[in-house]
C-alpha cells in the first residue's frame, strides 16, 4: 500500500499542467469523488490495523499535496497574461496613441496669466457668478441710473420691488470679487480673481454673451499709481515679450480714480494697430468705504482684463464663438 501511495504522490508531482483543460483533467483524476485519492482511502479496509496509522498519515499527505498543487496551478493560470504569438503579431509595431484630450485655449491663456501674477506675488481668489446688485454695482460706485445697470446689458435673474431685497444678476464683470475680498480679509491684499462674466450683448464674431476676465487688486498702506503702472508693464512684458510696444492712457471707470487703459501694439498681416488689453486705476475711496476699508489708511490699485481677447490674439482666433462651441475639430488643434 505504501508503494501505491508513493506512486500516486509521484504522479501528482510530475503531472504537467499548462492550460485550463489539463487543470480540469488533473482535478478529475486525483481530486474528484472517483479520483485516485478517494479510491486510495477506500482501500484502507485492506490495511492491517497496526499499519493503519502510518498509512493513513501518508494518504492524508498525498491528499493535501493534490489539493495544494491544484490551487497553485489554478492561480498561475488566472494571473498569466501571456498568450501565444500568432503570425500577424508584430511586436515592433508602435502602440496606438491614446487620445488624452487637451487644455482649452482659454484655460491655457488663463494659466499663463496666473503664472505671471503668481511670480509678481499675487494669489488667486474667486467669487460667485450669480451676484447681487450691491456687489456688482452699488459698492463699485455705479450711480443708480448708470447705463451698465440697464436691462440691455445685464442679465437680471431676480428683479425685486421690495426695499430689503437685492436684485440678482449674472455678474457683468469680475470687479465684485474685489468687494468680497476686502470684506472678508484684512489688508494687505494682493490677489487676482479670474472668472466668467455675462452681458446681454448681440452675438457676433467679436462679442458674445459670456466671456472671461481676470480682476486684480493690490491693497495696502501707501500703494501708488507708479506701482500700478510698473506692475502692468511687467505683465505686458512677460505676456507679450520684453520688446512689446505699449501705451497707457487716461480713462474712466466708476470704481477707480484716476483710471487708465493699457494698449499693446499688435502687428498682423493687415498691418499694425493698438489693441486695448486692460482697464485699471486707483481704487476709488467710495469703493473702499463700501467694502469696509478705511480710505484714510489704505490705498490700492485694481485692474481688469479680458482672457478671451488674449487667447484670440495669441492663437490667431478670429471668431470668439469658437471658444464656446466646443467643436472638437477646433479644440483638437490646441493639444500639445
Ligand atoms: N470691470 C471693468 C470691465 O468689466 C474692467 C476693469 C477696469 C476692472 C478697471 C478694474 C479696473 O478693476 O480698475 O470692463
mmCIF file of C-alpha atoms in Angstrom, residues 20 25-26 38 59 75 83 107 127 176 187 228 253 275 294 304 322 328 332-333:
data_model
loop_
_atom_site.group_PDB
_atom_site.id
_atom_site.type_symbol
_atom_site.label_atom_id
_atom_site.label_comp_id
_atom_site.label_asym_id
_atom_site.label_seq_id
_atom_site.Cartn_x
_atom_site.Cartn_y
_atom_site.Cartn_z
ATOM 1 C CA UNK A 20 -7.410 25.011 -18.237
ATOM 2 C CA UNK A 25 -8.111 16.656 -16.144
ATOM 3 C CA UNK A 26 -5.870 16.795 -13.066
ATOM 4 C CA UNK A 38 -10.582 8.955 -2.872
ATOM 5 C CA UNK A 59 -2.634 9.132 2.453
ATOM 6 C CA UNK A 75 -3.746 30.707 -9.562
ATOM 7 C CA UNK A 83 -0.666 34.445 -24.913
ATOM 8 C CA UNK A 107 -7.503 77.622 -19.918
ATOM 9 C CA UNK A 127 -16.307 84.685 -6.194
ATOM 10 C CA UNK A 176 -17.468 92.447 -7.440
ATOM 11 C CA UNK A 187 -5.149 94.240 4.085
ATOM 12 C CA UNK A 228 0.242 100.082 -10.678
ATOM 13 C CA UNK A 253 -14.404 103.740 -14.520
ATOM 14 C CA UNK A 275 -5.349 96.942 -29.007
ATOM 15 C CA UNK A 294 -10.604 102.819 5.862
ATOM 16 C CA UNK A 304 -9.377 94.019 -15.118
ATOM 17 C CA UNK A 322 -15.328 79.247 -31.429
ATOM 18 C CA UNK A 328 -13.673 69.058 -31.303
ATOM 19 C CA UNK A 332 -8.026 69.370 -31.129
ATOM 20 C CA UNK A 333 -5.757 71.991 -32.637
#
